[in-house]
PDB file of C-alpha atoms in Angstrom:
ATOM      1  CA  MET A   1      66.930  36.265  26.061  1.00 60.00           C
ATOM      2  CA  VAL A   2      66.980  33.004  28.061  1.00 73.00           C
ATOM      3  CA  ASN A   3      67.013  29.872  25.875  1.00 85.00           C
ATOM      4  CA  LYS A   4      64.010  27.587  26.220  1.00 93.00           C
ATOM      5  CA  LEU A   5      66.421  24.678  26.669  1.00 95.00           C
ATOM      6  CA  GLU A   6      70.052  24.754  27.766  1.00 96.00           C
ATOM      7  CA  ILE A   7      72.092  21.582  28.264  1.00 96.00           C
ATOM      8  CA  ASP A   8      75.580  21.977  29.665  1.00 96.00           C
ATOM      9  CA  GLY A   9      78.139  19.196  30.038  1.00 95.00           C
ATOM     10  CA  LEU A  10      75.624  16.337  30.111  1.00 94.00           C
ATOM     11  CA  THR A  11      77.243  12.979  30.926  1.00 93.00           C
ATOM     12  CA  HIS A  12      75.470   9.681  31.502  1.00 92.00           C
ATOM     13  CA  THR A  13      76.408   6.030  31.910  1.00 89.00           C
ATOM     14  CA  PHE A  14      74.122   3.022  32.210  1.00 83.00           C
ATOM     15  CA  ASP A  15      75.415   0.603  34.827  1.00 79.00           C
ATOM     16  CA  GLY A  16      74.565  -3.064  34.592  1.00 66.00           C
ATOM     17  CA  GLN A  17      76.022  -6.303  33.351  1.00 68.00           C
ATOM     18  CA  ASN A  18      77.473  -4.305  30.465  1.00 73.00           C
ATOM     19  CA  ARG A  19      78.414  -0.757  31.484  1.00 78.00           C
ATOM     20  CA  VAL A  20      77.609   1.690  28.652  1.00 82.00           C
ATOM     21  CA  HIS A  21      78.928   5.253  28.570  1.00 87.00           C
ATOM     22  CA  VAL A  22      76.168   6.912  26.518  1.00 87.00           C
ATOM     23  CA  LEU A  23      76.757  10.676  26.767  1.00 92.00           C
ATOM     24  CA  ASP A  24      79.996  12.545  27.386  1.00 92.00           C
ATOM     25  CA  ASP A  25      80.060  16.280  28.171  1.00 93.00           C
ATOM     26  CA  LEU A  26      77.236  17.027  25.739  1.00 94.00           C
ATOM     27  CA  SER A  27      76.041  20.630  25.428  1.00 95.00           C
ATOM     28  CA  LEU A  28      73.296  22.163  23.278  1.00 95.00           C
ATOM     29  CA  HIS A  29      70.557  24.776  23.353  1.00 95.00           C
ATOM     30  CA  VAL A  30      67.161  25.492  21.783  1.00 96.00           C
ATOM     31  CA  ALA A  31      66.157  29.159  21.524  1.00 95.00           C
ATOM     32  CA  GLU A  32      62.698  30.702  21.731  1.00 93.00           C
ATOM     33  CA  GLY A  33      60.617  29.551  18.735  1.00 93.00           C
ATOM     34  CA  GLU A  34      63.459  27.475  17.282  1.00 96.00           C
ATOM     35  CA  PHE A  35      63.144  24.066  15.595  1.00 96.00           C
ATOM     36  CA  VAL A  36      66.306  22.036  16.300  1.00 97.00           C
ATOM     37  CA  THR A  37      66.932  18.462  15.142  1.00 96.00           C
ATOM     38  CA  LEU A  38      69.178  15.767  16.604  1.00 95.00           C
ATOM     39  CA  LEU A  39      70.635  13.553  13.897  1.00 92.00           C
ATOM     40  CA  GLY A  40      72.970  10.666  14.562  1.00 85.00           C
ATOM     41  CA  PRO A  41      73.674   6.943  14.266  1.00 78.00           C
ATOM     42  CA  SER A  42      71.273   4.419  15.765  1.00 76.00           C
ATOM     43  CA  GLY A  43      72.138   3.889  19.392  1.00 74.00           C
ATOM     44  CA  SER A  44      74.016   7.173  19.692  1.00 78.00           C
ATOM     45  CA  GLY A  45      71.969   8.346  22.655  1.00 83.00           C
ATOM     46  CA  LYS A  46      69.212  10.492  21.119  1.00 87.00           C
ATOM     47  CA  SER A  47      66.428   8.876  23.138  1.00 87.00           C
ATOM     48  CA  THR A  48      68.585   8.977  26.271  1.00 90.00           C
ATOM     49  CA  ILE A  49      68.874  12.745  25.839  1.00 93.00           C
ATOM     50  CA  PHE A  50      65.072  12.987  25.647  1.00 92.00           C
ATOM     51  CA  ASN A  51      64.649  10.793  28.725  1.00 91.00           C
ATOM     52  CA  LEU A  52      67.057  12.973  30.681  1.00 94.00           C
ATOM     53  CA  ILE A  53      65.330  16.196  29.585  1.00 95.00           C
ATOM     54  CA  GLY A  54      61.976  14.665  30.526  1.00 92.00           C
ATOM     55  CA  GLY A  55      63.258  13.788  33.999  1.00 92.00           C
ATOM     56  CA  LEU A  56      62.861  10.014  33.692  1.00 90.00           C
ATOM     57  CA  PHE A  57      66.311   9.733  35.264  1.00 87.00           C
ATOM     58  CA  ARG A  58      69.113  12.025  36.379  1.00 91.00           C
ATOM     59  CA  PRO A  59      72.393  12.592  34.524  1.00 93.00           C
ATOM     60  CA  ASP A  60      75.683  11.597  36.127  1.00 92.00           C
ATOM     61  CA  ALA A  61      76.967  15.121  35.483  1.00 94.00           C
ATOM     62  CA  GLY A  62      75.879  18.324  33.788  1.00 94.00           C
ATOM     63  CA  ASP A  63      72.854  20.591  33.914  1.00 96.00           C
ATOM     64  CA  ILE A  64      69.502  20.702  32.110  1.00 96.00           C
ATOM     65  CA  LEU A  65      67.795  24.095  32.206  1.00 95.00           C
ATOM     66  CA  ILE A  66      64.356  24.949  30.835  1.00 95.00           C
ATOM     67  CA  GLU A  67      63.675  28.685  30.715  1.00 93.00           C
ATOM     68  CA  GLY A  68      66.683  29.165  32.972  1.00 92.00           C
ATOM     69  CA  GLU A  69      65.479  26.762  35.677  1.00 94.00           C
ATOM     70  CA  ARG A  70      67.564  23.685  36.519  1.00 95.00           C
ATOM     71  CA  VAL A  71      65.285  20.656  36.046  1.00 95.00           C
ATOM     72  CA  ASN A  72      67.627  17.651  36.472  1.00 95.00           C
ATOM     73  CA  GLY A  73      65.486  14.636  37.385  1.00 91.00           C
ATOM     74  CA  GLN A  74      62.237  16.651  37.346  1.00 93.00           C
ATOM     75  CA  ARG A  75      59.189  15.698  35.311  1.00 90.00           C
ATOM     76  CA  GLY A  76      56.395  17.827  33.894  1.00 86.00           C
ATOM     77  CA  HIS A  77      58.499  20.487  32.155  1.00 90.00           C
ATOM     78  CA  ILE A  78      58.190  19.278  28.546  1.00 91.00           C
ATOM     79  CA  SER A  79      55.537  18.300  26.024  1.00 89.00           C
ATOM     80  CA  TYR A  80      56.385  14.982  24.361  1.00 88.00           C
ATOM     81  CA  LEU A  81      55.271  13.420  21.070  1.00 85.00           C
ATOM     82  CA  PRO A  82      56.510   9.829  20.551  1.00 80.00           C
ATOM     83  CA  GLN A  83      56.679   7.771  17.365  1.00 79.00           C
ATOM     84  CA  GLN A  84      53.433   6.005  18.274  1.00 80.00           C
ATOM     85  CA  ASP A  85      50.459   8.335  18.780  1.00 82.00           C
ATOM     86  CA  SER A  86      49.472   6.753  22.144  1.00 85.00           C
ATOM     87  CA  LEU A  87      45.818   7.756  21.773  1.00 91.00           C
ATOM     88  CA  LEU A  88      43.486   6.109  24.286  1.00 92.00           C
ATOM     89  CA  PRO A  89      40.950   4.037  22.296  1.00 93.00           C
ATOM     90  CA  TRP A  90      38.125   4.495  24.829  1.00 95.00           C
ATOM     91  CA  ARG A  91      38.275   8.300  24.658  1.00 94.00           C
ATOM     92  CA  THR A  92      36.904  10.471  21.853  1.00 93.00           C
ATOM     93  CA  ILE A  93      39.290  12.525  19.721  1.00 93.00           C
ATOM     94  CA  GLU A  94      38.390  15.688  21.646  1.00 92.00           C
ATOM     95  CA  ASP A  95      38.875  13.922  24.984  1.00 91.00           C
ATOM     96  CA  ASN A  96      42.256  12.590  23.835  1.00 92.00           C
ATOM     97  CA  VAL A  97      43.321  16.113  22.902  1.00 89.00           C
ATOM     98  CA  VAL A  98      42.476  17.553  26.335  1.00 87.00           C
ATOM     99  CA  LEU A  99      43.960  14.643  28.295  1.00 85.00           C
ATOM    100  CA  VAL A 100      47.103  16.501  29.386  1.00 77.00           C
ATOM    101  CA  GLN A 101      44.997  19.539  30.252  1.00 77.00           C
ATOM    102  CA  GLU A 102      42.909  17.357  32.544  1.00 81.00           C
ATOM    103  CA  ILE A 103      46.065  16.276  34.330  1.00 75.00           C
ATOM    104  CA  THR A 104      47.137  19.899  34.827  1.00 72.00           C
ATOM    105  CA  GLY A 105      43.607  20.924  35.846  1.00 73.00           C
ATOM    106  CA  LYS A 106      43.117  23.519  33.078  1.00 77.00           C
ATOM    107  CA  VAL A 107      40.811  22.038  30.437  1.00 78.00           C
ATOM    108  CA  ASP A 108      39.962  24.250  27.452  1.00 79.00           C
ATOM    109  CA  LYS A 109      37.664  22.342  25.108  1.00 84.00           C
ATOM    110  CA  THR A 110      37.048  25.450  23.013  1.00 84.00           C
ATOM    111  CA  ALA A 111      40.745  25.650  22.150  1.00 84.00           C
ATOM    112  CA  ALA A 112      40.770  21.893  21.483  1.00 86.00           C
ATOM    113  CA  ARG A 113      37.917  22.219  18.977  1.00 89.00           C
ATOM    114  CA  GLU A 114      39.556  25.236  17.310  1.00 88.00           C
ATOM    115  CA  TRP A 115      42.844  23.365  16.826  1.00 86.00           C
ATOM    116  CA  LEU A 116      41.051  20.268  15.552  1.00 90.00           C
ATOM    117  CA  GLU A 117      39.304  22.497  12.978  1.00 89.00           C
ATOM    118  CA  ARG A 118      42.670  23.972  11.918  1.00 83.00           C
ATOM    119  CA  ALA A 119      44.010  20.443  11.564  1.00 83.00           C
ATOM    120  CA  GLY A 120      41.110  19.428   9.337  1.00 85.00           C
ATOM    121  CA  LEU A 121      39.730  17.120  12.020  1.00 87.00           C
ATOM    122  CA  GLY A 122      36.786  19.158  13.285  1.00 86.00           C
ATOM    123  CA  GLY A 123      34.305  16.580  12.057  1.00 90.00           C
ATOM    124  CA  TYR A 124      35.982  13.845  14.120  1.00 92.00           C
ATOM    125  CA  ALA A 125      35.864  15.486  17.578  1.00 91.00           C
ATOM    126  CA  SER A 126      33.235  13.016  18.836  1.00 92.00           C
ATOM    127  CA  SER A 127      34.705   9.998  17.027  1.00 93.00           C
ATOM    128  CA  TYR A 128      37.091   7.415  18.445  1.00 94.00           C
ATOM    129  CA  PRO A 129      40.690   6.811  17.319  1.00 93.00           C
ATOM    130  CA  ASP A 130      39.945   3.540  15.528  1.00 93.00           C
ATOM    131  CA  VAL A 131      38.231   5.420  12.672  1.00 94.00           C
ATOM    132  CA  LEU A 132      41.333   7.512  11.904  1.00 92.00           C
ATOM    133  CA  SER A 133      44.256   6.780   9.586  1.00 89.00           C
ATOM    134  CA  GLY A 134      47.821   6.752  10.913  1.00 86.00           C
ATOM    135  CA  GLY A 135      48.479  10.288   9.705  1.00 86.00           C
ATOM    136  CA  MET A 136      45.234  11.584  11.236  1.00 89.00           C
ATOM    137  CA  ARG A 137      46.070   9.955  14.558  1.00 90.00           C
ATOM    138  CA  GLN A 138      49.458  11.675  14.579  1.00 86.00           C
ATOM    139  CA  ARG A 139      47.728  14.988  13.916  1.00 87.00           C
ATOM    140  CA  VAL A 140      45.585  14.440  16.987  1.00 91.00           C
ATOM    141  CA  ALA A 141      48.658  13.545  19.049  1.00 89.00           C
ATOM    142  CA  PHE A 142      50.451  16.690  17.879  1.00 86.00           C
ATOM    143  CA  ILE A 143      47.466  18.916  18.727  1.00 87.00           C
ATOM    144  CA  ARG A 144      47.439  17.322  22.182  1.00 88.00           C
ATOM    145  CA  SER A 145      51.109  18.249  22.556  1.00 86.00           C
ATOM    146  CA  LEU A 146      50.465  21.820  21.368  1.00 83.00           C
ATOM    147  CA  LEU A 147      47.734  22.260  23.967  1.00 83.00           C
ATOM    148  CA  SER A 148      50.051  21.178  26.770  1.00 83.00           C
ATOM    149  CA  PRO A 149      51.222  24.212  28.755  1.00 81.00           C
ATOM    150  CA  GLN A 150      54.930  23.367  28.687  1.00 85.00           C
ATOM    151  CA  PRO A 151      57.200  25.747  26.716  1.00 85.00           C
ATOM    152  CA  LEU A 152      59.296  23.013  25.047  1.00 92.00           C
ATOM    153  CA  MET A 153      58.197  20.185  22.730  1.00 92.00           C
ATOM    154  CA  LEU A 154      60.220  17.007  22.217  1.00 94.00           C
ATOM    155  CA  LEU A 155      59.289  15.156  19.022  1.00 93.00           C
ATOM    156  CA  ASP A 156      60.715  11.627  18.894  1.00 90.00           C
ATOM    157  CA  GLU A 157      60.509  10.392  15.278  1.00 88.00           C
ATOM    158  CA  PRO A 158      56.764  11.105  15.114  1.00 84.00           C
ATOM    159  CA  PHE A 159      56.562  10.122  11.423  1.00 82.00           C
ATOM    160  CA  GLY A 160      58.686   6.980  11.636  1.00 78.00           C
ATOM    161  CA  ALA A 161      55.754   4.564  11.462  1.00 73.00           C
ATOM    162  CA  LEU A 162      54.077   6.265   8.473  1.00 80.00           C
ATOM    163  CA  ASP A 163      54.358   5.372   4.794  1.00 82.00           C
ATOM    164  CA  GLU A 164      56.417   7.725   2.614  1.00 85.00           C
ATOM    165  CA  LEU A 165      53.565   9.741   1.058  1.00 85.00           C
ATOM    166  CA  THR A 166      51.823  10.182   4.412  1.00 83.00           C
ATOM    167  CA  ARG A 167      55.150  11.151   5.967  1.00 85.00           C
ATOM    168  CA  LEU A 168      55.703  13.919   3.392  1.00 88.00           C
ATOM    169  CA  ASP A 169      52.165  15.181   3.900  1.00 87.00           C
ATOM    170  CA  MET A 170      52.639  15.177   7.686  1.00 85.00           C
ATOM    171  CA  GLN A 171      55.885  17.135   7.421  1.00 90.00           C
ATOM    172  CA  ASP A 172      54.074  19.903   5.526  1.00 90.00           C
ATOM    173  CA  TRP A 173      51.111  19.784   7.878  1.00 87.00           C
ATOM    174  CA  LEU A 174      53.224  19.923  11.036  1.00 87.00           C
ATOM    175  CA  LEU A 175      55.219  22.892   9.760  1.00 91.00           C
ATOM    176  CA  ARG A 176      52.026  24.783   8.872  1.00 88.00           C
ATOM    177  CA  ILE A 177      50.547  24.155  12.325  1.00 86.00           C
ATOM    178  CA  TRP A 178      53.864  24.884  14.067  1.00 89.00           C
ATOM    179  CA  GLU A 179      54.073  28.245  12.272  1.00 89.00           C
ATOM    180  CA  MET A 180      50.833  29.234  14.063  1.00 85.00           C
ATOM    181  CA  ASP A 181      52.288  28.498  17.496  1.00 81.00           C
ATOM    182  CA  ARG A 182      56.109  28.590  17.149  1.00 88.00           C
ATOM    183  CA  ARG A 183      56.725  26.456  20.217  1.00 89.00           C
ATOM    184  CA  SER A 184      60.399  25.635  20.773  1.00 94.00           C
ATOM    185  CA  VAL A 185      61.048  22.134  19.388  1.00 95.00           C
ATOM    186  CA  LEU A 186      63.767  19.509  19.776  1.00 96.00           C
ATOM    187  CA  PHE A 187      63.212  16.846  17.122  1.00 95.00           C
ATOM    188  CA  ILE A 188      64.692  13.382  16.555  1.00 92.00           C
ATOM    189  CA  THR A 189      64.850  11.791  13.119  1.00 91.00           C
ATOM    190  CA  HIS A 190      67.033   9.327  11.210  1.00 88.00           C
ATOM    191  CA  SER A 191      66.238  11.057   7.903  1.00 91.00           C
ATOM    192  CA  ILE A 192      68.744  13.630   6.636  1.00 94.00           C
ATOM    193  CA  GLU A 193      66.198  15.030   4.187  1.00 94.00           C
ATOM    194  CA  GLU A 194      63.568  15.383   6.908  1.00 94.00           C
ATOM    195  CA  ALA A 195      66.046  17.133   9.189  1.00 95.00           C
ATOM    196  CA  LEU A 196      66.963  19.644   6.465  1.00 96.00           C
ATOM    197  CA  TYR A 197      63.352  20.266   5.512  1.00 96.00           C
ATOM    198  CA  MET A 198      62.021  20.782   9.029  1.00 95.00           C
ATOM    199  CA  SER A 199      64.803  22.456  10.992  1.00 96.00           C
ATOM    200  CA  ASP A 200      66.414  25.785  11.763  1.00 96.00           C
ATOM    201  CA  ARG A 201      69.530  23.994  13.021  1.00 97.00           C
ATOM    202  CA  ILE A 202      70.758  20.393  12.882  1.00 97.00           C
ATOM    203  CA  LEU A 203      72.947  18.929  15.610  1.00 96.00           C
ATOM    204  CA  ILE A 204      74.909  15.878  14.497  1.00 94.00           C
ATOM    205  CA  LEU A 205      75.764  13.442  17.271  1.00 92.00           C
ATOM    206  CA  SER A 206      78.866  11.308  17.381  1.00 88.00           C
ATOM    207  CA  ASP A 207      78.521   7.633  18.236  1.00 83.00           C
ATOM    208  CA  LYS A 208      78.702   6.606  21.917  1.00 81.00           C
ATOM    209  CA  PRO A 209      79.718   8.246  24.108  1.00 87.00           C
ATOM    210  CA  ALA A 210      77.809  10.950  22.268  1.00 87.00           C
ATOM    211  CA  ARG A 211      78.586  14.621  22.048  1.00 89.00           C
ATOM    212  CA  ILE A 212      77.716  17.218  19.420  1.00 92.00           C
ATOM    213  CA  ALA A 213      80.083  16.543  16.529  1.00 91.00           C
ATOM    214  CA  ARG A 214      78.763  19.222  14.154  1.00 92.00           C
ATOM    215  CA  GLU A 215      76.158  21.999  14.105  1.00 95.00           C
ATOM    216  CA  ILE A 216      74.547  23.046  10.825  1.00 95.00           C
ATOM    217  CA  GLU A 217      72.524  26.207  10.265  1.00 95.00           C
ATOM    218  CA  VAL A 218      69.798  25.408   7.735  1.00 96.00           C
ATOM    219  CA  PRO A 219      69.738  28.294   5.215  1.00 95.00           C
ATOM    220  CA  PHE A 220      66.201  27.991   3.832  1.00 95.00           C
ATOM    221  CA  ALA A 221      63.569  30.642   4.581  1.00 93.00           C
ATOM    222  CA  ARG A 222      60.181  29.804   6.075  1.00 92.00           C
ATOM    223  CA  PRO A 223      57.504  28.906   5.215  1.00 92.00           C
ATOM    224  CA  ARG A 224      58.913  25.943   3.310  1.00 91.00           C
ATOM    225  CA  HIS A 225      57.641  23.740   0.516  1.00 89.00           C
ATOM    226  CA  HIS A 226      58.972  20.436  -0.761  1.00 88.00           C
ATOM    227  CA  ASP A 227      60.261  22.157  -3.902  1.00 91.00           C
ATOM    228  CA  ILE A 228      63.374  23.067  -1.890  1.00 93.00           C
ATOM    229  CA  THR A 229      64.363  19.395  -1.833  1.00 92.00           C
ATOM    230  CA  LEU A 230      65.146  19.750  -5.556  1.00 93.00           C
ATOM    231  CA  GLU A 231      67.484  22.710  -5.073  1.00 94.00           C
ATOM    232  CA  ASP A 232      71.244  22.296  -5.496  1.00 95.00           C
ATOM    233  CA  THR A 233      71.931  23.802  -2.062  1.00 95.00           C
ATOM    234  CA  PHE A 234      69.593  21.324  -0.392  1.00 96.00           C
ATOM    235  CA  ASN A 235      71.166  18.325  -2.079  1.00 95.00           C
ATOM    236  CA  GLN A 236      74.698  19.570  -1.445  1.00 95.00           C
ATOM    237  CA  LEU A 237      73.934  19.860   2.275  1.00 95.00           C
ATOM    238  CA  LYS A 238      72.335  16.435   2.200  1.00 95.00           C
ATOM    239  CA  ARG A 239      75.528  14.930   0.726  1.00 95.00           C
ATOM    240  CA  GLU A 240      77.725  16.773   3.240  1.00 93.00           C
ATOM    241  CA  ILE A 241      75.685  15.523   6.203  1.00 93.00           C
ATOM    242  CA  TYR A 242      75.708  11.985   4.815  1.00 91.00           C
ATOM    243  CA  GLN A 243      79.511  12.104   4.600  1.00 89.00           C
ATOM    244  CA  MET A 244      79.754  13.438   8.174  1.00 86.00           C
ATOM    245  CA  LEU A 245      77.635  10.552   9.470  1.00 85.00           C
ATOM    246  CA  LYS A 246      79.475   8.003   7.320  1.00 76.00           C
ATOM    247  CA  VAL A 247      82.922   9.193   8.452  1.00 65.00           C
ATOM    248  CA  GLY A 248      81.754   9.256  12.059  1.00 56.00           C
ATOM    249  CA  ASN A 249      80.684   5.625  11.849  1.00 56.00           C
ATOM    250  CA  GLU A 250      83.902   4.553  10.123  1.00 52.00           C
ATOM    251  CA  ASN A 251      85.988   6.212  12.836  1.00 51.00           C
ATOM    252  CA  ASP A 252      84.273   4.315  15.652  1.00 49.00           C
TER     253      ASP A 252
END
């Protein structure tokens, strides 16, 4: 089976007043229906990886393949959910959800309403974003990403701006909704606990120039509940990952 995402030997340097070698021979993959998380120090190149996958600029070397097709420098092959929900305040919730579909020319408002109902937002389809809480807005943004036709979703710290209780609730909600669709996901977070709770695999980045320093298979069955965060295995893995990140920083 062809991986949804395959990155091989990705290298990138930003040229300017201060030349920064960000990525060095980085390789990774995301399989069909897999939830993979990138975890690493601030400034290690996680967002650069997303920008390269999304085609915002081309790598200096290496290949990016989505469903076996080389997409270096090409846009339109991924669905993207940023930290901020980016909802348009002048459009209703339903119209925000179908925005990407409008761009692709294949609007399905029936599917939009069905997903809003599943997300507990059916009563807000005709409302505007300013009446929603932060967590509700992120739900709308995630449904919009799910309804995009692309086979790969990039989630860039989508819960980073939420308070802790809302963040925990959104983790559970996203996993429940994701289980219905099982889109391939590459996820960025700074939280070790979030990475362990959400992921099938965790890829730990070194500091710049970044490459994959470690890969961790997460051993917990799905569906998941926050009770697993109290298990000895969970907390042992959390300590091990913390030490990996700490040692990596001390060695730089």
